[in-house]
Every structure is written in C-alpha cells, then in structure tokens.
PDB file of C-alpha atoms and ligand atoms in Angstrom:
ATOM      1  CA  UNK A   1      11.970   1.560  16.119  1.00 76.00           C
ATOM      2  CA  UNK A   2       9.555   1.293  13.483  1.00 88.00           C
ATOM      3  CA  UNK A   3      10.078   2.175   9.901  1.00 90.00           C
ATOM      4  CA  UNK A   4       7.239   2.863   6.957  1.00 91.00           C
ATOM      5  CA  UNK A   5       7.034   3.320   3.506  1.00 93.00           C
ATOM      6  CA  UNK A   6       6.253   6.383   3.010  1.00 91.00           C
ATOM      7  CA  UNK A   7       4.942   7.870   0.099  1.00 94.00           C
ATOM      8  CA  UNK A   8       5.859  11.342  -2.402  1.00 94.00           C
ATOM      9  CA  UNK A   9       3.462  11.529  -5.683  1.00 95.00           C
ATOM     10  CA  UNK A  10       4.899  14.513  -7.024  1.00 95.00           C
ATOM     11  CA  UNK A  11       8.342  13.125  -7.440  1.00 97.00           C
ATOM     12  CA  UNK A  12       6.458   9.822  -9.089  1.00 97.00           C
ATOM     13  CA  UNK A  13       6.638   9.155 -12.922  1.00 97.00           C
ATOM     14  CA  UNK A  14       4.133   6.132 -12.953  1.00 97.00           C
ATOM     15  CA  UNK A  15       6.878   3.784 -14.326  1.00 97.00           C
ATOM     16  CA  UNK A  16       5.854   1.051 -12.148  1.00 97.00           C
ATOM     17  CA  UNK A  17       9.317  -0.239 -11.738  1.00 97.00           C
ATOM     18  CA  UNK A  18       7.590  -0.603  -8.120  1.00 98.00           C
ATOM     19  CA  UNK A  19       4.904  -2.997  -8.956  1.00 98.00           C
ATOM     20  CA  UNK A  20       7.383  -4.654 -11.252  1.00 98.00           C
ATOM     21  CA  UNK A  21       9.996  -5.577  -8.112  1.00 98.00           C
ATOM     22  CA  UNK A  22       7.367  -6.240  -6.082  1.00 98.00           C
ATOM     23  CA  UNK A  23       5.118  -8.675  -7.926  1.00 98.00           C
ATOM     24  CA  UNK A  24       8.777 -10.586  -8.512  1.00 98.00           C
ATOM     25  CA  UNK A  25       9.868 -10.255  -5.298  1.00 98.00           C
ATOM     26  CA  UNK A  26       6.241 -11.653  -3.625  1.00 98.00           C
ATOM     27  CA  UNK A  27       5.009 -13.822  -7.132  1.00 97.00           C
ATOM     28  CA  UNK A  28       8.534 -14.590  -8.756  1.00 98.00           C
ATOM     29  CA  UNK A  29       7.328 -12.821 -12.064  1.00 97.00           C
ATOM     30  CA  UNK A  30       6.733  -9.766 -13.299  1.00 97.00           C
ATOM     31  CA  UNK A  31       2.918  -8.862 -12.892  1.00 97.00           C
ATOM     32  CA  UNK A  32       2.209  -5.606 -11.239  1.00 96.00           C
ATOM     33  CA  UNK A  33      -1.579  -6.680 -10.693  1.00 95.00           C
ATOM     34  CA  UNK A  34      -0.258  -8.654  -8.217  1.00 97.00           C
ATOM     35  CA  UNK A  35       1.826  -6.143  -6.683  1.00 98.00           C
ATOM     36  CA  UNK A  36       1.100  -5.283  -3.207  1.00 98.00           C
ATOM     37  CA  UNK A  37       1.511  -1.487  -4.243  1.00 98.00           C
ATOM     38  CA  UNK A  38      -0.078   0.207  -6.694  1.00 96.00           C
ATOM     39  CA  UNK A  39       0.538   3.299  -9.342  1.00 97.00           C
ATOM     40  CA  UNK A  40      -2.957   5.196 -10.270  1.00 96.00           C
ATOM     41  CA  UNK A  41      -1.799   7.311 -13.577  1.00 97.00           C
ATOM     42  CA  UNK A  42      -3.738   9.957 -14.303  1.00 97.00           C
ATOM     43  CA  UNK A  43      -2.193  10.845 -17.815  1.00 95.00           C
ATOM     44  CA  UNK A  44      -4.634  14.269 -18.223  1.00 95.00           C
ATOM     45  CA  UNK A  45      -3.005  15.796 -15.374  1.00 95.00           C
ATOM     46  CA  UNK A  46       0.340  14.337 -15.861  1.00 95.00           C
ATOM     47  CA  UNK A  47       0.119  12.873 -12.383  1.00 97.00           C
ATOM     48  CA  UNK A  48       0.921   9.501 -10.627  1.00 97.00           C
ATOM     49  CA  UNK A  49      -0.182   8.689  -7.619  1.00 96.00           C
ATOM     50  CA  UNK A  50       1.335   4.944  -5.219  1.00 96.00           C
ATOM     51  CA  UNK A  51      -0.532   3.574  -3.045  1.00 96.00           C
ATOM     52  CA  UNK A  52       0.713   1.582  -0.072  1.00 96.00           C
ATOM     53  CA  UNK A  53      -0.258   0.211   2.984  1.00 96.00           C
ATOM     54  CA  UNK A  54       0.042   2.457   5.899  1.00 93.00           C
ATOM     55  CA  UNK A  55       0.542  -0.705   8.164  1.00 94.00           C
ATOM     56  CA  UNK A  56      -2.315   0.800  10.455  1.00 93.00           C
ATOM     57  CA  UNK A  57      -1.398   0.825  14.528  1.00 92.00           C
ATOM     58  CA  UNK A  58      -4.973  -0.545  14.509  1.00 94.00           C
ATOM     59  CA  UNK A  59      -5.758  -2.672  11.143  1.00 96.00           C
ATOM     60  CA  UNK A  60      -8.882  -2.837  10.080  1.00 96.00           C
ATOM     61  CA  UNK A  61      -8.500  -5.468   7.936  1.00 98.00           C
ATOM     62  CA  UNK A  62      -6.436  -7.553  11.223  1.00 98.00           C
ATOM     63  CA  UNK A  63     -10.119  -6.654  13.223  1.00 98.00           C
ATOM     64  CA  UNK A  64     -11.951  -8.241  10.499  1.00 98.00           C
ATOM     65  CA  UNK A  65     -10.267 -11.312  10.018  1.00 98.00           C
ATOM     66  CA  UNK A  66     -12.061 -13.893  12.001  1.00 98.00           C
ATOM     67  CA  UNK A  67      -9.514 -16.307  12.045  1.00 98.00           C
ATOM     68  CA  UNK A  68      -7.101 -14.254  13.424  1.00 98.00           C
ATOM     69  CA  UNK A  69      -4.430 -14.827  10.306  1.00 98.00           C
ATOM     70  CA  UNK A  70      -3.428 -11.172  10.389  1.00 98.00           C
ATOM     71  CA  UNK A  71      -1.220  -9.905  13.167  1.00 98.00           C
ATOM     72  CA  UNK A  72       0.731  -6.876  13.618  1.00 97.00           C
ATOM     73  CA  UNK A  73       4.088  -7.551  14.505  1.00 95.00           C
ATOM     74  CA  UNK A  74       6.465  -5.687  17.253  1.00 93.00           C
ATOM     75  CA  UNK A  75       8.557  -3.983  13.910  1.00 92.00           C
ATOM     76  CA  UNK A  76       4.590  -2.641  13.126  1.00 93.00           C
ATOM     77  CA  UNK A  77       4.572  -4.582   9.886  1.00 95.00           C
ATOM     78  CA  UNK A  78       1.220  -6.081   9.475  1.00 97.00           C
ATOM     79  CA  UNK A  79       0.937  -9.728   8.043  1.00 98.00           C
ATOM     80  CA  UNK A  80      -1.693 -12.559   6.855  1.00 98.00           C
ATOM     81  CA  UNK A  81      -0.392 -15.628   7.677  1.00 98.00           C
ATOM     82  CA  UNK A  82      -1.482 -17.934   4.109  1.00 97.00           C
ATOM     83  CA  UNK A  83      -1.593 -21.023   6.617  1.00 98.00           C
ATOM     84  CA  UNK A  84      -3.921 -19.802   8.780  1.00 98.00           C
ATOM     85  CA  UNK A  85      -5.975 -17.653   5.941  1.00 98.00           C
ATOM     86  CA  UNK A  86      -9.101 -19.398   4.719  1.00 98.00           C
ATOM     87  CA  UNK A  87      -9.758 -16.977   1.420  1.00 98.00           C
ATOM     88  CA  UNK A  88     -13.048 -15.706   3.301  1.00 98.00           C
ATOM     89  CA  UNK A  89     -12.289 -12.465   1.952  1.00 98.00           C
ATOM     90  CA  UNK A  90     -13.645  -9.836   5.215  1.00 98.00           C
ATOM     91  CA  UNK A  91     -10.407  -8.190   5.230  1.00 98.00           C
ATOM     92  CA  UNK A  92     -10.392  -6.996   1.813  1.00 97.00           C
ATOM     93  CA  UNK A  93     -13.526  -4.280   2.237  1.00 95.00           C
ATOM     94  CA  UNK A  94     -12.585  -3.883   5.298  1.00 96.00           C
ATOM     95  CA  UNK A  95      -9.221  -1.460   4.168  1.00 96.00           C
ATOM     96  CA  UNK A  96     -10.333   1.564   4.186  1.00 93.00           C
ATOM     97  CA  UNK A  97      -7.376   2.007   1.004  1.00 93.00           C
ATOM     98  CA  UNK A  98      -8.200  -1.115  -0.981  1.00 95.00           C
ATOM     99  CA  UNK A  99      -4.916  -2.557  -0.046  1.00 97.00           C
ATOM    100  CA  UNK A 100      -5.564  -5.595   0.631  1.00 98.00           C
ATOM    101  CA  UNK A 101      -6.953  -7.773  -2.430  1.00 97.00           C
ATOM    102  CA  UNK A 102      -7.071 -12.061  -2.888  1.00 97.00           C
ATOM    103  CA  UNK A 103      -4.905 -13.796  -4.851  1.00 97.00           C
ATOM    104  CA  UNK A 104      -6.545 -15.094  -8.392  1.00 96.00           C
ATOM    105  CA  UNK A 105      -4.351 -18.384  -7.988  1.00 96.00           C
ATOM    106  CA  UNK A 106      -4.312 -19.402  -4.086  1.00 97.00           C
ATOM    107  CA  UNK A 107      -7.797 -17.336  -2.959  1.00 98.00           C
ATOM    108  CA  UNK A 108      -5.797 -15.794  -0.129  1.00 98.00           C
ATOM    109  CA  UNK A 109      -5.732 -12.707   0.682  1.00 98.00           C
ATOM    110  CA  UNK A 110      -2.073 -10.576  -0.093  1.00 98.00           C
ATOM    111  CA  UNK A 111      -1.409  -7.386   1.260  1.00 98.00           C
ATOM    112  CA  UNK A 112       2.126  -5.891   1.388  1.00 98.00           C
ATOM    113  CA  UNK A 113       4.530  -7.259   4.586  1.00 97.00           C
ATOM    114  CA  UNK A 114       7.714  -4.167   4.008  1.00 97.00           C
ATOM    115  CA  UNK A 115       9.496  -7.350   2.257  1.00 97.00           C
ATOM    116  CA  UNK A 116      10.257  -8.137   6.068  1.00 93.00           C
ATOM    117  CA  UNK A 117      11.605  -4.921   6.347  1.00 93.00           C
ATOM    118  CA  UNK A 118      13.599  -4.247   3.125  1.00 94.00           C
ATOM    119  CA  UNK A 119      11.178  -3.127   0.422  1.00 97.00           C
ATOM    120  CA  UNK A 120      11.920  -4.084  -2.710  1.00 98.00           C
ATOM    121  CA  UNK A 121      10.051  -1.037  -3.881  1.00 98.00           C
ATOM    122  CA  UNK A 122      12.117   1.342  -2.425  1.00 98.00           C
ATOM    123  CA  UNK A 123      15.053  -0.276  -3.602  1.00 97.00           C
ATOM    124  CA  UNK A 124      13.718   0.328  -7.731  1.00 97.00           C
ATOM    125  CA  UNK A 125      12.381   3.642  -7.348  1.00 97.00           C
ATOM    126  CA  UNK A 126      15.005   5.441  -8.959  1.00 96.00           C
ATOM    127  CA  UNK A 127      12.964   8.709  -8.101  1.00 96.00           C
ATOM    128  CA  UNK A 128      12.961   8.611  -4.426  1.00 96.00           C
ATOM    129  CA  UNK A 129       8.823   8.742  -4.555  1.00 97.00           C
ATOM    130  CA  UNK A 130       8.975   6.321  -2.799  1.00 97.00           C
ATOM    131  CA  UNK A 131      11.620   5.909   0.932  1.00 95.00           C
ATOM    132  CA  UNK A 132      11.462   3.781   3.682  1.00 95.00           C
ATOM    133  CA  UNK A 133      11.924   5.903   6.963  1.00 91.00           C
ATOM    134  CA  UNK A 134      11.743   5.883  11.085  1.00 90.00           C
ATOM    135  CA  UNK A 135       7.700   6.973  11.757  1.00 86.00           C
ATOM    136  CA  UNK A 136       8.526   9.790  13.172  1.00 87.00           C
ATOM    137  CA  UNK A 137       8.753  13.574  12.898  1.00 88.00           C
ATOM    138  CA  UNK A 138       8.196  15.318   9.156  1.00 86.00           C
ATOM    139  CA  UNK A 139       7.322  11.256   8.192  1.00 86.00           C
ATOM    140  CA  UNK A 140       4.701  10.958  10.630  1.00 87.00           C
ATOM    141  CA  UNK A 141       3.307  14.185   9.668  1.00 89.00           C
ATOM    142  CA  UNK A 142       3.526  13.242   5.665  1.00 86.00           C
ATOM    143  CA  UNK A 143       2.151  10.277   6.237  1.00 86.00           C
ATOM    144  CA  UNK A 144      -1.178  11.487   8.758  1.00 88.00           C
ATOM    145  CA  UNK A 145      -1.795  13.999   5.636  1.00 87.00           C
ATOM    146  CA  UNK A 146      -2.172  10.928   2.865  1.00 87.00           C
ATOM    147  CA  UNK A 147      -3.686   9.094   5.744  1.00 87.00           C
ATOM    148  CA  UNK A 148      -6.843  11.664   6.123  1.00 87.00           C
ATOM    149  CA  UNK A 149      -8.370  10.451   2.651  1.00 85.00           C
ATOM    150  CA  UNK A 150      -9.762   7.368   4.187  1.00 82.00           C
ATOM    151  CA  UNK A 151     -12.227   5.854   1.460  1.00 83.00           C
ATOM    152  CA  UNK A 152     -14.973   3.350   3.351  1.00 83.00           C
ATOM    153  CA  UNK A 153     -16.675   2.560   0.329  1.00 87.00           C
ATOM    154  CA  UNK A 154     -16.017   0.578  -2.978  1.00 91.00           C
ATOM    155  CA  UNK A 155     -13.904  -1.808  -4.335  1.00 92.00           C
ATOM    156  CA  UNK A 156      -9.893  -1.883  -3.991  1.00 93.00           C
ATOM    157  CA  UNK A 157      -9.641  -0.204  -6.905  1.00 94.00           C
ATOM    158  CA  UNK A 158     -12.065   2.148  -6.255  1.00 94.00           C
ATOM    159  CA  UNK A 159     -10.996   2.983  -3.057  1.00 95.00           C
ATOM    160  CA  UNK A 160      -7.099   3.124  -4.781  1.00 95.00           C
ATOM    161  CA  UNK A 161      -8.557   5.690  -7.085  1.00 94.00           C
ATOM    162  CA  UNK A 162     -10.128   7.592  -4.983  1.00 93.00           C
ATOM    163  CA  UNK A 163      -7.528   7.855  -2.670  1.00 93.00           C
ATOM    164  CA  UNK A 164      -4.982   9.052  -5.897  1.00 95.00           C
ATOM    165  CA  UNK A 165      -7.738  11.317  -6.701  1.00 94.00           C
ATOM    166  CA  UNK A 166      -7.532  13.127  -3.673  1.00 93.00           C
ATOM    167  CA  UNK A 167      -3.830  13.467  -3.622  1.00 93.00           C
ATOM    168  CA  UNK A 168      -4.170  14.707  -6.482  1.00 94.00           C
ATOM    169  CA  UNK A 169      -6.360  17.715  -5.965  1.00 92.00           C
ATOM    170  CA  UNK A 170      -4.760  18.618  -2.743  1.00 90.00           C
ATOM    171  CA  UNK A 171      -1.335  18.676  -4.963  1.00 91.00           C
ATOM    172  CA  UNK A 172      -3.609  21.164  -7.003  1.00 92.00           C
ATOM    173  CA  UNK A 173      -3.201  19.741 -10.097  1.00 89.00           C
TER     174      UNK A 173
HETATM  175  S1  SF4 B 201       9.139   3.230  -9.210  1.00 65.33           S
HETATM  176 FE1  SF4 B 201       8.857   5.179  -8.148  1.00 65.33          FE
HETATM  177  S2  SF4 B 201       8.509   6.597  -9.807  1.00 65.33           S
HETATM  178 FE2  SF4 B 201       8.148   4.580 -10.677  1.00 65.33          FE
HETATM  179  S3  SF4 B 201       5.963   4.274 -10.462  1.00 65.33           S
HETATM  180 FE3  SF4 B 201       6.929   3.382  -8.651  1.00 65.33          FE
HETATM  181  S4  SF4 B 201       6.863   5.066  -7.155  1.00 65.33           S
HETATM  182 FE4  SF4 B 201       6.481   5.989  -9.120  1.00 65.33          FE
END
C-alpha cells in the first residue's frame, strides 16, 4: 500500500504551522526555509497555496543523481541518503516542482522523506489542507490534477511559485 500527502489549497490559511513542524521535526528548530514543504501566500487573492513532493513513481531528481544517493523505496517514499550525497546539486533543477533544495549548513541536498511515513505536517494542519491518504481513487485523481502543472524551468522557488500560481487560477481566484 502506498500512502501520499496529498494536497487541498482552498481549505489552506497560509499559517505555516506546516513548515513550522517540519523544519523541527527534520532541523530540530523552527525555520520554515528549511522545511521540506512550502506555503506560497498570495495575500491579493486571499489564497495559499503548499507545495509538496509528489514522491514521483519515476523521480527525476533520483535519475539525476549520479551517485545514486536517492532511491525510491518499496512504501514509494523517495529518499537522499546524506552519506552517500556529495552536495553536487543535479537533483535540485532537475524537480520539475522545486522540491528539492541544499542545505545552507551541510551542502546536501533535503527533500521531504513522509517523516518515514508519519508526516509531521499532517499532524499540525489543523485545517485538513493538508491529509495523508492510500494513492488511490479520488486521491490519485486530486493528485494527477496538481501534478499537470509541471514547471521545467527556474529556480525552486520559481518553480514553487509557479506551480501555486497555477493552482491558483484553475481555483479561479
Ligand atoms: S498548516 Fe495547513 S493551513 Fe497552515 S499553512 Fe500549512 S497547509 Fe496551510
């Protein structure tokens, strides 16, 4: 069975208690830029989007990584393995969602691993934007819909904001 984190922007507030529990859950502090999630606000529309990684059935970023660091496990969460990481940084254009970004301290790259399966994210989202299901069904569907805005270009925050941006307009707002 695999489970996903799985994504709804128009129950979002863009309180970042996400990034918060993540970035202490991963980093032992509070510092969403080190989240492995992210909340674009976009305060003129009154809309927040999170992104997440989609833990691809065929990573990009695990096909780019020529030391073979990244795997995809049997539970579909794909990992980066710090050991085996040397900071070369070809994974990080290589998500098409810029969710995959090097740490300022270690010069690994970070991207998020489900917590091992129990998301701390999910857990702190008092809202439900965010849940944790079986990929299957009404989930699959939701999540092939945000997975059509693929972004090949730009940074990871570009690609983060273009991705929110698109959301966004197909939420009509
Ligand atoms: S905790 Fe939930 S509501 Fe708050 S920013 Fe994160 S996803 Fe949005």
């Amino acid at each position: 069975m695999t489970m996903t984190l799985i994504t709804n922007p128009d129950l979002c507030t863009g309180c970042n208690r996400c990034a918060y529990a993540c970035s202490a859950r991963h980093e032992n502090m509070f510092a969403p830029a080190l989240a492995r999630l992210s909340i674009n606000n976009y305060p003129l529309q009154g809309y927040s989007v999170p992104s997440v990684c989609f833990q691809c059935k065929r990573p990009d970023c695990l096909t780019a990584c020529p030391e073979q660091a990244i795997t995809r496990g049997l539970d579909g969460i794909v990992t980066i393995d710090a050991d085996i990481c040397t900071g070369c940084g070809k994974c990080i254009p290589a998500c098409s969602w810029g969710m995959v970004s090097k740490h300022p301290t270690t010069g690994k790259a970070f991207k998020c691993d489900l917590c091992g399966g129990d998301p701390a994210c999910v857990a702190e989202c008092h809202f439900n934007a965010l849940t944790f299901a079986e990929w299957e069904g009404d989930t699959a569907k939701n999540k092939a819909k945000q997975m059509k805005f693929r972004n090949e270009y730009g940074s990871p925050e570009l690609k983060r904001d273009a991705f929110g941006k698109s959301i966004m307009n197909e939420a009509g707002r």
